mmCIF file of C-alpha atoms in Angstrom:
data_model
loop_
_atom_site.group_PDB
_atom_site.id
_atom_site.type_symbol
_atom_site.label_atom_id
_atom_site.label_comp_id
_atom_site.label_asym_id
_atom_site.label_seq_id
_atom_site.Cartn_x
_atom_site.Cartn_y
_atom_site.Cartn_z
ATOM 1 C CA UNK E 644 1.480 5.468 2.786
ATOM 2 C CA UNK E 645 7.305 -1.468 -2.950
ATOM 3 C CA UNK E 646 9.958 -4.728 -3.398
ATOM 4 C CA UNK E 647 13.525 -4.256 -4.673
ATOM 5 C CA UNK E 648 16.383 -6.771 -4.574
ATOM 6 C CA UNK E 649 18.226 -5.652 -1.509
ATOM 7 C CA UNK E 650 18.247 -6.347 2.193
ATOM 8 C CA UNK E 651 14.891 -5.385 3.684
ATOM 9 C CA UNK E 652 14.887 -2.997 6.604
ATOM 10 C CA UNK E 653 14.343 -5.770 9.123
ATOM 11 C CA UNK E 654 17.288 -7.789 7.808
ATOM 12 C CA UNK E 655 19.458 -4.720 7.620
ATOM 13 C CA UNK E 656 18.855 -3.878 11.284
ATOM 14 C CA UNK E 657 20.368 -7.197 12.268
ATOM 15 C CA UNK E 658 23.767 -6.222 10.862
ATOM 16 C CA UNK E 659 24.061 -2.575 11.921
ATOM 17 C CA UNK E 660 27.299 -1.400 13.476
ATOM 18 C CA UNK E 661 28.142 1.914 15.074
ATOM 19 C CA UNK E 662 28.271 4.773 12.565
ATOM 20 C CA UNK E 663 31.591 6.591 12.168
ATOM 21 C CA UNK E 664 32.154 10.301 11.630
ATOM 22 C CA UNK E 665 31.767 11.667 8.111
ATOM 23 C CA UNK E 666 33.789 14.297 6.305
ATOM 24 C CA UNK E 667 31.836 16.897 4.344
ATOM 25 C CA UNK E 668 32.724 15.925 0.779
ATOM 26 C CA UNK E 669 30.380 16.054 -2.191
ATOM 27 C CA UNK E 670 30.581 16.005 -5.965
ATOM 28 C CA UNK E 671 28.518 15.278 -9.045
ATOM 29 C CA UNK E 672 30.071 11.815 -9.264
ATOM 30 C CA UNK E 673 31.333 9.825 -6.320
ATOM 31 C CA UNK E 674 35.015 9.055 -6.861
ATOM 32 C CA UNK E 675 36.728 5.678 -6.973
ATOM 33 C CA UNK E 676 38.312 6.567 -3.620
ATOM 34 C CA UNK E 677 34.894 5.926 -2.051
ATOM 35 C CA UNK E 678 34.312 9.523 -1.066
ATOM 36 C CA UNK E 679 31.097 10.352 0.780
ATOM 37 C CA UNK E 680 27.998 11.021 -1.325
ATOM 38 C CA UNK E 681 26.184 14.230 -0.476
ATOM 39 C CA UNK E 682 22.391 14.035 -0.481
ATOM 40 C CA UNK E 683 20.567 17.355 -0.327
ATOM 41 C CA UNK E 684 17.317 17.552 1.632
ATOM 42 C CA UNK E 685 14.653 20.251 1.643
ATOM 43 C CA UNK E 686 11.532 20.445 3.789
ATOM 44 C CA UNK E 687 9.472 23.136 5.502
ATOM 45 C CA UNK E 688 10.882 23.387 9.012
ATOM 46 C CA UNK E 689 9.399 26.852 9.538
ATOM 47 C CA UNK E 690 6.418 28.738 8.151
ATOM 48 C CA UNK E 691 2.827 27.719 7.542
ATOM 49 C CA UNK E 692 3.607 24.089 6.590
ATOM 50 C CA UNK E 693 5.896 23.396 9.547
ATOM 51 C CA UNK E 694 3.183 21.768 11.684
ATOM 52 C CA UNK E 695 3.532 18.718 9.448
ATOM 53 C CA UNK E 696 7.167 18.866 8.318
ATOM 54 C CA UNK E 697 9.253 20.267 11.181
ATOM 55 C CA UNK E 698 10.359 16.775 12.283
ATOM 56 C CA UNK E 699 11.148 15.606 8.739
ATOM 57 C CA UNK E 700 14.947 16.027 8.924
ATOM 58 C CA UNK E 701 15.142 13.521 11.758
ATOM 59 C CA UNK E 702 13.357 10.882 9.672
ATOM 60 C CA UNK E 703 15.627 11.311 6.676
ATOM 61 C CA UNK E 704 18.746 11.356 8.851
ATOM 62 C CA UNK E 705 17.683 8.186 10.674
ATOM 63 C CA UNK E 706 17.484 6.247 7.422
ATOM 64 C CA UNK E 707 20.850 7.660 6.312
ATOM 65 C CA UNK E 708 22.460 6.812 9.661
ATOM 66 C CA UNK E 709 21.181 3.227 9.489
ATOM 67 C CA UNK E 710 22.612 2.840 5.993
ATOM 68 C CA UNK E 711 25.962 4.261 7.046
ATOM 69 C CA UNK E 712 26.047 1.873 10.001
ATOM 70 C CA UNK E 713 25.604 -0.958 7.508
ATOM 71 C CA UNK E 714 28.557 0.298 5.436
ATOM 72 C CA UNK E 715 26.940 2.969 3.289
ATOM 73 C CA UNK E 716 26.342 2.255 -0.383
ATOM 74 C CA UNK E 717 29.092 0.200 -2.033
ATOM 75 C CA UNK E 718 31.577 1.597 0.454
ATOM 76 C CA UNK E 719 30.484 5.224 0.072
ATOM 77 C CA UNK E 720 29.230 6.812 3.281
ATOM 78 C CA UNK E 721 26.270 9.154 2.879
ATOM 79 C CA UNK E 722 26.092 12.770 4.048
ATOM 80 C CA UNK E 723 22.697 14.434 4.398
ATOM 81 C CA UNK E 724 22.702 18.223 4.068
ATOM 82 C CA UNK E 725 19.389 19.753 5.168
ATOM 83 C CA UNK E 726 17.908 23.119 4.217
ATOM 84 C CA UNK E 727 14.711 24.816 5.353
ATOM 85 C CA UNK E 728 12.321 25.676 2.517
ATOM 86 C CA UNK E 729 10.502 27.999 4.956
ATOM 87 C CA UNK E 730 7.092 27.123 3.432
ATOM 88 C CA UNK E 731 7.948 29.409 0.521
ATOM 89 C CA UNK E 732 8.256 28.706 -3.210
ATOM 90 C CA UNK E 733 11.072 31.249 -3.525
ATOM 91 C CA UNK E 734 13.015 29.778 -0.605
ATOM 92 C CA UNK E 735 12.547 26.234 -1.901
ATOM 93 C CA UNK E 736 14.267 27.276 -5.123
ATOM 94 C CA UNK E 737 17.018 29.089 -3.223
ATOM 95 C CA UNK E 738 17.636 26.005 -1.096
ATOM 96 C CA UNK E 739 17.854 23.776 -4.168
ATOM 97 C CA UNK E 740 20.332 26.121 -5.833
ATOM 98 C CA UNK E 741 22.497 26.242 -2.711
ATOM 99 C CA UNK E 742 22.546 22.464 -2.353
ATOM 100 C CA UNK E 743 23.560 21.942 -5.978
ATOM 101 C CA UNK E 744 25.907 24.875 -6.531
ATOM 102 C CA UNK E 745 27.518 25.240 -3.112
ATOM 103 C CA UNK E 746 26.997 22.039 -1.130
ATOM 104 C CA UNK E 747 27.875 19.472 -3.827
ATOM 105 C CA UNK E 748 24.641 17.472 -3.659
ATOM 106 C CA UNK E 749 24.551 14.526 -6.042
ATOM 107 C CA UNK E 750 20.771 14.370 -5.648
ATOM 108 C CA UNK E 751 18.047 16.225 -3.768
ATOM 109 C CA UNK E 752 15.247 14.985 -1.540
ATOM 110 C CA UNK E 753 12.566 17.666 -1.893
ATOM 111 C CA UNK E 754 9.920 16.690 0.629
ATOM 112 C CA UNK E 755 8.011 19.946 0.668
ATOM 113 C CA UNK E 756 4.620 21.380 -0.202
ATOM 114 C CA UNK E 757 6.512 23.802 -2.452
ATOM 115 C CA UNK E 758 8.805 21.418 -4.349
ATOM 116 C CA UNK E 759 7.215 22.565 -7.603
ATOM 117 C CA UNK E 760 9.143 25.831 -7.310
ATOM 118 C CA UNK E 761 12.548 24.211 -7.860
ATOM 119 C CA UNK E 762 11.567 21.419 -10.254
ATOM 120 C CA UNK E 763 12.496 23.300 -13.452
ATOM 121 C CA UNK E 764 15.892 24.286 -12.073
ATOM 122 C CA UNK E 765 16.734 20.771 -10.871
ATOM 123 C CA UNK E 766 15.605 19.221 -14.160
ATOM 124 C CA UNK E 767 17.736 21.656 -16.157
ATOM 125 C CA UNK E 768 20.740 20.729 -14.004
ATOM 126 C CA UNK E 769 20.114 16.995 -14.464
ATOM 127 C CA UNK E 770 19.789 16.505 -10.710
ATOM 128 C CA UNK E 771 17.834 13.458 -9.464
ATOM 129 C CA UNK E 772 14.957 14.421 -7.162
ATOM 130 C CA UNK E 773 13.101 12.106 -4.783
ATOM 131 C CA UNK E 774 10.085 12.835 -2.623
ATOM 132 C CA UNK E 775 6.390 12.251 -2.087
ATOM 133 C CA UNK E 776 4.640 13.908 -5.065
ATOM 134 C CA UNK E 777 2.132 15.779 -2.910
ATOM 135 C CA UNK E 778 2.926 19.334 -4.008
ATOM 136 C CA UNK E 779 1.972 19.437 -7.698
ATOM 137 C CA UNK E 780 1.791 17.667 -11.066
ATOM 138 C CA UNK E 781 5.451 17.775 -12.098
ATOM 139 C CA UNK E 782 6.344 14.314 -10.751
ATOM 140 C CA UNK E 783 4.968 12.406 -13.749
ATOM 141 C CA UNK E 784 5.266 15.022 -16.491
ATOM 142 C CA UNK E 785 7.940 15.389 -19.134
ATOM 143 C CA UNK E 786 10.664 16.524 -19.135
ATOM 144 C CA UNK E 787 10.932 15.706 -15.412
ATOM 145 C CA UNK E 788 12.093 12.102 -15.725
ATOM 146 C CA UNK E 789 14.688 12.993 -13.072
ATOM 147 C CA UNK E 790 11.921 12.988 -10.417
ATOM 148 C CA UNK E 791 11.025 9.871 -8.397
ATOM 149 C CA UNK E 792 8.296 9.433 -5.792
ATOM 150 C CA UNK E 793 7.716 6.636 -3.289
ATOM 151 C CA UNK E 794 3.958 7.238 -3.569
ATOM 152 C CA UNK E 795 1.823 7.332 -6.697
ATOM 153 C CA UNK E 796 1.937 10.712 -8.506
ATOM 154 C CA UNK E 797 -1.844 11.022 -8.483
ATOM 155 C CA UNK E 798 -1.786 14.785 -8.960
ATOM 156 C CA UNK E 799 -0.070 14.422 -12.355
ATOM 157 C CA UNK E 800 -2.283 14.384 -15.469
ATOM 158 C CA UNK E 801 -1.411 11.979 -18.284
ATOM 159 C CA UNK E 802 -2.576 13.247 -21.690
ATOM 160 C CA UNK E 803 -5.183 15.402 -19.986
ATOM 161 C CA UNK E 804 -6.463 12.608 -17.746
ATOM 162 C CA UNK E 805 -5.978 12.345 -14.006
ATOM 163 C CA UNK E 806 -6.063 9.041 -12.166
ATOM 164 C CA UNK E 807 -7.296 8.006 -8.767
ATOM 165 C CA UNK E 808 -8.592 4.820 -7.157
ATOM 166 C CA UNK E 809 -11.941 3.639 -5.910
ATOM 167 C CA UNK E 810 -10.802 3.085 -2.328
ATOM 168 C CA UNK E 811 -11.865 6.566 -1.179
ATOM 169 C CA UNK E 812 -15.358 6.246 -2.638
ATOM 170 C CA UNK E 813 -15.783 2.733 -1.269
ATOM 171 C CA UNK E 814 -14.728 3.866 2.195
ATOM 172 C CA UNK E 815 -17.002 6.926 2.189
ATOM 173 C CA UNK E 816 -19.928 4.830 0.990
ATOM 174 C CA UNK E 817 -19.275 2.227 3.688
ATOM 175 C CA UNK E 818 -19.426 4.835 6.475
ATOM 176 C CA UNK E 819 -22.621 6.337 5.117
ATOM 177 C CA UNK E 820 -21.500 9.472 3.281
ATOM 178 C CA UNK E 821 -23.844 10.565 0.482
ATOM 179 C CA UNK E 822 -23.276 14.351 0.240
ATOM 180 C CA UNK E 823 -19.636 15.334 0.347
ATOM 181 C CA UNK E 824 -17.811 18.626 1.030
ATOM 182 C CA UNK E 825 -14.184 19.233 0.017
ATOM 183 C CA UNK E 826 -11.737 21.978 0.964
ATOM 184 C CA UNK E 827 -8.242 22.610 -0.435
ATOM 185 C CA UNK E 828 -5.487 25.211 -0.378
ATOM 186 C CA UNK E 829 -5.599 27.874 -3.080
ATOM 187 C CA UNK E 830 -1.833 27.936 -3.608
ATOM 188 C CA UNK E 831 -1.426 24.151 -3.854
ATOM 189 C CA UNK E 832 -2.364 22.337 -7.083
ATOM 190 C CA UNK E 833 -1.872 19.033 -5.286
ATOM 191 C CA UNK E 834 -4.275 19.945 -2.498
ATOM 192 C CA UNK E 835 -6.905 20.991 -5.016
ATOM 193 C CA UNK E 836 -6.453 17.924 -7.208
ATOM 194 C CA UNK E 837 -6.706 15.560 -4.262
ATOM 195 C CA UNK E 838 -10.153 16.959 -3.497
ATOM 196 C CA UNK E 839 -11.200 16.615 -7.140
ATOM 197 C CA UNK E 840 -9.926 13.023 -7.073
ATOM 198 C CA UNK E 841 -11.937 12.273 -3.930
ATOM 199 C CA UNK E 842 -15.100 13.468 -5.652
ATOM 200 C CA UNK E 843 -14.255 11.331 -8.699
ATOM 201 C CA UNK E 844 -13.707 8.286 -6.489
ATOM 202 C CA UNK E 845 -17.057 8.796 -4.805
ATOM 203 C CA UNK E 846 -19.082 9.297 -7.984
ATOM 204 C CA UNK E 847 -19.464 5.577 -8.852
ATOM 205 C CA UNK E 848 -20.922 5.085 -5.363
ATOM 206 C CA UNK E 849 -23.547 7.794 -5.812
ATOM 207 C CA UNK E 850 -21.780 10.300 -3.571
ATOM 208 C CA UNK E 851 -22.504 13.876 -4.694
ATOM 209 C CA UNK E 852 -20.656 17.139 -4.160
ATOM 210 C CA UNK E 853 -22.460 19.484 -1.773
ATOM 211 C CA UNK E 854 -19.755 22.091 -1.080
ATOM 212 C CA UNK E 855 -16.349 23.027 -2.504
ATOM 213 C CA UNK E 856 -13.761 25.589 -1.404
ATOM 214 C CA UNK E 857 -10.453 25.381 -3.253
ATOM 215 C CA UNK E 858 -9.140 28.774 -2.132
ATOM 216 C CA UNK E 859 -8.266 28.226 1.554
ATOM 217 C CA UNK E 860 -5.098 30.175 2.520
ATOM 218 C CA UNK E 861 -2.184 27.800 3.103
ATOM 219 C CA UNK E 862 -2.153 26.989 6.806
ATOM 220 C CA UNK E 863 -5.544 28.654 7.312
ATOM 221 C CA UNK E 864 -7.379 27.931 10.570
ATOM 222 C CA UNK E 865 -10.616 29.932 10.294
ATOM 223 C CA UNK E 866 -13.398 27.745 8.917
ATOM 224 C CA UNK E 867 -16.411 29.423 10.494
ATOM 225 C CA UNK E 868 -17.952 30.528 7.194
ATOM 226 C CA UNK E 869 -17.222 27.152 5.557
ATOM 227 C CA UNK E 870 -18.896 25.297 8.406
ATOM 228 C CA UNK E 871 -22.067 27.379 8.110
ATOM 229 C CA UNK E 872 -22.294 26.647 4.388
ATOM 230 C CA UNK E 873 -21.517 22.948 4.841
ATOM 231 C CA UNK E 874 -24.304 22.693 7.406
ATOM 232 C CA UNK E 875 -26.726 24.646 5.213
ATOM 233 C CA UNK E 876 -26.005 22.354 2.251
ATOM 234 C CA UNK E 877 -26.840 19.272 4.302
ATOM 235 C CA UNK E 878 -23.449 17.653 3.799
ATOM 236 C CA UNK E 879 -22.814 14.464 5.755
ATOM 237 C CA UNK E 880 -19.169 14.084 4.742
ATOM 238 C CA UNK E 881 -16.246 16.541 4.873
ATOM 239 C CA UNK E 882 -12.667 16.292 3.629
ATOM 240 C CA UNK E 883 -9.849 18.804 4.014
ATOM 241 C CA UNK E 884 -6.586 18.361 2.106
ATOM 242 C CA UNK E 885 -4.325 20.247 4.479
ATOM 243 C CA UNK E 886 -1.385 20.171 6.881
ATOM 244 C CA UNK E 887 -2.081 19.201 10.488
ATOM 245 C CA UNK E 888 -2.871 22.662 11.843
ATOM 246 C CA UNK E 889 -5.634 23.269 9.293
ATOM 247 C CA UNK E 890 -6.981 19.720 9.683
ATOM 248 C CA UNK E 891 -7.431 20.191 13.409
ATOM 249 C CA UNK E 892 -8.989 23.625 12.941
ATOM 250 C CA UNK E 893 -11.529 22.354 10.391
ATOM 251 C CA UNK E 894 -12.357 19.316 12.522
ATOM 252 C CA UNK E 895 -13.008 21.558 15.507
ATOM 253 C CA UNK E 896 -15.095 23.995 13.465
ATOM 254 C CA UNK E 897 -17.270 21.188 12.094
ATOM 255 C CA UNK E 898 -17.894 19.872 15.599
ATOM 256 C CA UNK E 899 -18.550 23.241 17.195
ATOM 257 C CA UNK E 900 -20.772 24.245 14.297
ATOM 258 C CA UNK E 901 -23.079 21.328 14.940
ATOM 259 C CA UNK E 902 -22.460 19.680 11.561
ATOM 260 C CA UNK E 903 -23.407 16.003 11.625
ATOM 261 C CA UNK E 904 -20.801 14.785 9.149
ATOM 262 C CA UNK E 905 -18.130 12.103 8.901
ATOM 263 C CA UNK E 906 -14.698 13.671 8.453
ATOM 264 C CA UNK E 907 -11.744 12.448 6.366
ATOM 265 C CA UNK E 908 -8.283 14.019 6.171
ATOM 266 C CA UNK E 909 -4.955 13.194 4.519
ATOM 267 C CA UNK E 910 -2.723 14.114 7.468
ATOM 268 C CA UNK E 911 -3.269 13.892 11.213
ATOM 269 C CA UNK E 912 -2.624 10.191 11.805
ATOM 270 C CA UNK E 913 0.262 10.840 14.175
ATOM 271 C CA UNK E 914 1.432 11.016 17.766
ATOM 272 C CA UNK E 915 1.314 14.823 17.809
ATOM 273 C CA UNK E 916 -2.475 14.681 17.625
ATOM 274 C CA UNK E 917 -2.665 12.117 20.422
ATOM 275 C CA UNK E 918 -0.405 14.029 22.807
ATOM 276 C CA UNK E 919 -2.089 17.421 22.318
ATOM 277 C CA UNK E 920 -5.289 17.373 24.387
ATOM 278 C CA UNK E 921 -7.072 20.168 22.510
ATOM 279 C CA UNK E 922 -6.089 18.793 19.094
ATOM 280 C CA UNK E 923 -7.209 15.293 20.076
ATOM 281 C CA UNK E 924 -10.547 16.624 21.294
ATOM 282 C CA UNK E 925 -11.141 18.438 18.005
ATOM 283 C CA UNK E 926 -9.979 15.489 15.897
ATOM 284 C CA UNK E 927 -11.777 12.762 17.859
ATOM 285 C CA UNK E 928 -13.911 10.688 15.509
ATOM 286 C CA UNK E 929 -12.141 11.871 12.347
ATOM 287 C CA UNK E 930 -10.677 9.449 9.816
ATOM 288 C CA UNK E 931 -7.365 9.778 7.992
ATOM 289 C CA UNK E 932 -6.383 8.268 4.638
ATOM 290 C CA UNK E 933 -3.061 6.572 5.392
ATOM 291 C CA UNK E 934 -0.455 4.863 3.250
ATOM 292 C CA UNK E 935 0.984 2.883 6.169
ATOM 293 C CA UNK E 936 -0.572 1.015 9.091
ATOM 294 C CA UNK E 937 1.287 2.146 12.220
ATOM 295 C CA UNK E 938 -1.390 0.891 14.602
ATOM 296 C CA UNK E 939 -0.732 -2.803 13.914
ATOM 297 C CA UNK E 940 2.518 -2.566 11.941
ATOM 298 C CA UNK E 941 3.908 -5.365 9.805
ATOM 299 C CA UNK E 942 7.518 -6.535 10.234
ATOM 300 C CA UNK E 943 9.002 -3.977 7.824
ATOM 301 C CA UNK E 944 7.072 -1.089 9.377
ATOM 302 C CA UNK E 945 8.088 -2.187 12.878
ATOM 303 C CA UNK E 946 11.720 -2.183 11.721
ATOM 304 C CA UNK E 947 11.316 1.377 10.407
ATOM 305 C CA UNK E 948 9.919 2.483 13.776
ATOM 306 C CA UNK E 949 12.868 0.798 15.513
ATOM 307 C CA UNK E 950 15.293 2.652 13.223
ATOM 308 C CA UNK E 951 13.619 5.969 14.012
ATOM 309 C CA UNK E 952 13.778 5.219 17.722
ATOM 310 C CA UNK E 953 17.464 4.316 17.509
ATOM 311 C CA UNK E 954 18.758 7.186 15.384
ATOM 312 C CA UNK E 955 16.296 10.083 15.683
ATOM 313 C CA UNK E 956 16.634 11.703 19.092
ATOM 314 C CA UNK E 957 13.466 13.731 18.457
ATOM 315 C CA UNK E 958 11.340 10.608 18.067
ATOM 316 C CA UNK E 959 10.195 9.054 21.322
ATOM 317 C CA UNK E 960 7.879 6.440 19.838
ATOM 318 C CA UNK E 961 4.314 6.146 18.654
ATOM 319 C CA UNK E 962 2.834 7.080 15.281
ATOM 320 C CA UNK E 963 5.205 9.177 13.123
ATOM 321 C CA UNK E 964 3.562 11.980 11.198
ATOM 322 C CA UNK E 965 3.504 12.545 7.437
ATOM 323 C CA UNK E 966 6.615 14.713 7.586
ATOM 324 C CA UNK E 967 8.623 12.182 9.576
ATOM 325 C CA UNK E 968 7.776 8.907 7.862
ATOM 326 C CA UNK E 969 7.680 10.489 4.397
ATOM 327 C CA UNK E 970 11.177 11.864 4.867
ATOM 328 C CA UNK E 971 12.359 8.419 5.994
ATOM 329 C CA UNK E 972 10.831 6.824 2.888
ATOM 330 C CA UNK E 973 12.275 9.521 0.632
ATOM 331 C CA UNK E 974 15.728 8.767 2.037
ATOM 332 C CA UNK E 975 15.115 5.045 1.517
ATOM 333 C CA UNK E 976 14.244 5.715 -2.121
ATOM 334 C CA UNK E 977 17.365 7.864 -2.509
ATOM 335 C CA UNK E 978 19.431 4.968 -1.160
ATOM 336 C CA UNK E 979 17.734 2.538 -3.553
ATOM 337 C CA UNK E 980 18.649 4.825 -6.444
ATOM 338 C CA UNK E 981 22.267 4.929 -5.319
ATOM 339 C CA UNK E 982 22.360 1.150 -4.949
ATOM 340 C CA UNK E 983 21.409 0.623 -8.588
ATOM 341 C CA UNK E 984 23.530 3.503 -9.921
ATOM 342 C CA UNK E 985 26.848 1.653 -10.019
ATOM 343 C CA UNK E 986 29.926 1.570 -7.822
ATOM 344 C CA UNK E 987 30.645 5.262 -8.409
ATOM 345 C CA UNK E 988 27.208 6.847 -8.905
ATOM 346 C CA UNK E 989 26.614 9.845 -11.130
ATOM 347 C CA UNK E 990 23.428 11.812 -11.533
ATOM 348 C CA UNK E 991 22.916 10.240 -14.931
ATOM 349 C CA UNK E 992 23.444 6.657 -13.732
ATOM 350 C CA UNK E 993 21.088 7.257 -10.802
ATOM 351 C CA UNK E 994 18.285 8.434 -13.110
ATOM 352 C CA UNK E 995 18.865 5.845 -15.830
ATOM 353 C CA UNK E 996 19.028 2.829 -13.552
ATOM 354 C CA UNK E 997 16.304 3.779 -11.097
ATOM 355 C CA UNK E 998 13.981 4.205 -14.105
ATOM 356 C CA UNK E 999 14.476 0.484 -14.740
ATOM 357 C CA UNK E 1000 13.130 -0.541 -11.330
ATOM 358 C CA UNK E 1001 9.606 -1.911 -11.686
ATOM 359 C CA UNK E 1002 8.671 -2.975 -8.154
ATOM 360 C CA UNK E 1003 9.581 -0.850 -5.118
ATOM 361 C CA UNK E 1004 7.808 -1.000 -1.767
ATOM 362 C CA UNK E 1005 10.480 0.194 0.696
ATOM 363 C CA UNK E 1006 11.252 -3.347 1.799
ATOM 364 C CA UNK E 1007 7.595 -4.198 2.470
ATOM 365 C CA UNK E 1008 6.468 -1.028 4.253
ATOM 366 C CA UNK E 1009 4.147 0.153 1.482
ATOM 367 C CA UNK E 1010 0.899 -1.691 0.665
ATOM 368 C CA UNK E 1011 1.549 -2.025 -3.067
ATOM 369 C CA UNK E 1012 4.601 -1.891 -5.364
ATOM 370 C CA UNK E 1013 5.498 1.266 -7.270
ATOM 371 C CA UNK E 1014 7.127 1.205 -10.696
ATOM 372 C CA UNK E 1015 9.535 3.830 -12.001
ATOM 373 C CA UNK E 1016 9.154 2.591 -15.541
ATOM 374 C CA UNK E 1017 6.734 4.042 -18.129
ATOM 375 C CA UNK E 1018 7.396 7.634 -17.057
ATOM 376 C CA UNK E 1019 4.703 10.044 -18.180
ATOM 377 C CA UNK E 1020 2.255 7.282 -19.101
ATOM 378 C CA UNK E 1021 -0.652 5.515 -17.416
ATOM 379 C CA UNK E 1022 1.725 2.580 -16.931
ATOM 380 C CA UNK E 1023 3.046 4.403 -13.844
ATOM 381 C CA UNK E 1024 -0.236 3.637 -12.089
ATOM 382 C CA UNK E 1025 -1.089 0.046 -11.058
ATOM 383 C CA UNK E 1026 -4.546 -1.261 -11.893
ATOM 384 C CA UNK E 1027 -5.397 -1.477 -8.185
ATOM 385 C CA UNK E 1028 -4.076 0.294 -5.096
ATOM 386 C CA UNK E 1029 -4.913 0.365 -1.398
ATOM 387 C CA UNK E 1030 -5.117 2.688 1.608
ATOM 388 C CA UNK E 1031 -5.747 2.390 5.323
ATOM 389 C CA UNK E 1032 -8.350 4.470 7.148
ATOM 390 C CA UNK E 1033 -7.471 4.906 10.830
ATOM 391 C CA UNK E 1034 -10.029 6.690 13.014
ATOM 392 C CA UNK E 1035 -9.226 8.555 16.215
ATOM 393 C CA UNK E 1036 -11.272 7.029 19.003
ATOM 394 C CA UNK E 1037 -10.513 8.714 22.291
ATOM 395 C CA UNK E 1038 -6.813 8.204 23.001
ATOM 396 C CA UNK E 1039 -5.933 5.893 20.110
ATOM 397 C CA UNK E 1040 -6.287 5.358 16.372
ATOM 398 C CA UNK E 1041 -8.187 2.299 15.184
ATOM 399 C CA UNK E 1042 -7.807 0.997 11.611
ATOM 400 C CA UNK E 1043 -11.210 0.843 9.890
ATOM 401 C CA UNK E 1044 -12.025 -2.857 9.240
ATOM 402 C CA UNK E 1045 -8.505 -3.680 10.482
ATOM 403 C CA UNK E 1046 -7.071 -3.836 6.969
ATOM 404 C CA UNK E 1047 -6.399 -1.766 3.860
ATOM 405 C CA UNK E 1048 -9.245 -0.921 1.489
ATOM 406 C CA UNK E 1049 -8.364 -1.450 -2.162
ATOM 407 C CA UNK E 1050 -9.868 -0.021 -5.313
ATOM 408 C CA UNK E 1051 -9.487 -0.058 -9.072
ATOM 409 C CA UNK E 1052 -7.896 2.736 -11.112
ATOM 410 C CA UNK E 1053 -10.276 5.506 -12.188
ATOM 411 C CA UNK E 1054 -9.614 8.099 -14.920
ATOM 412 C CA UNK E 1055 -11.195 11.536 -14.648
ATOM 413 C CA UNK E 1056 -10.848 14.992 -16.188
ATOM 414 C CA UNK E 1057 -9.367 17.900 -14.261
#
């Protein structure tokens, strides 16, 4: 799952010093006295989405701790204040309000499947928001120019058009998929749109839709009826756009139901799958669309893993999951915004100056640069983009072809 003029993660690790204690001080603008900057953070540590996001706070805190060890941002130490969104739209909004009104957050990392619930409030307050754009369409829609994502906001329509890339279709075609089934959560626009995008990506390769269920309960684990219909329709490819628990359940149901189909998911490329014997057995043979190659990591990715190992006591090594690495990258993007916001950042200077950045890749971790210019236009999407496709084979993940698969931008209707 981007290059800005600053020390890359690998270079930064070489100059880390021990982090000092941090007073709890926060305000809309950091003062000239170099007071700490409060960064709010929301994820789903409990509830139906927690199987993917429970370890997220450790990832965000690790990136913050590394930055503080390197001196903070222009002399300001950073303070991360975490809140549990509880896998609930209402609680996500409550958490955002508490962070802004009571905790003094200058900006908010909302790395949650329910970030859409607080987007209107945070926009009205002029609060910068960073995250992963996997919950809904608001990340590239006016008036939400306060929102920044480290990944492409592919669930956001531009003038009625959605955009995806041909890498999914190319991959599915290469592994022999011709009739494709897709399942998404009923409550999640992002989950539903990702399935629609997968079908659109496969269309130029002659891949047809054989089954669709866009009303799966969030966190659902009963796919018996779906499996029967997928088998009856003769599908030879299946994708679920879910959190880990549902991915594993669908993978197991497909296997136990005798469906001869290649499986592709958007989460599940992580150590939790490998260390859980029953989950690994269900998921064996499945592919995952991945933004980052953790199997044979490049220098920047290896430095991120070293930072997690050093500062996150809950991380013991191996492949970090979507919640962990996405929270780390969200914190990295928050730091980038603060670095360009001036010596005493305000919410306004953060938004204005980060919108000028045209090439961000988290110091080389991401496989293509992201621009924050051209908000709300097709200019937000590069002409080509790439993904990795690791497959679980026994006790390890193997990257399909050993490299990222790239594809051209595709426009499609919702």
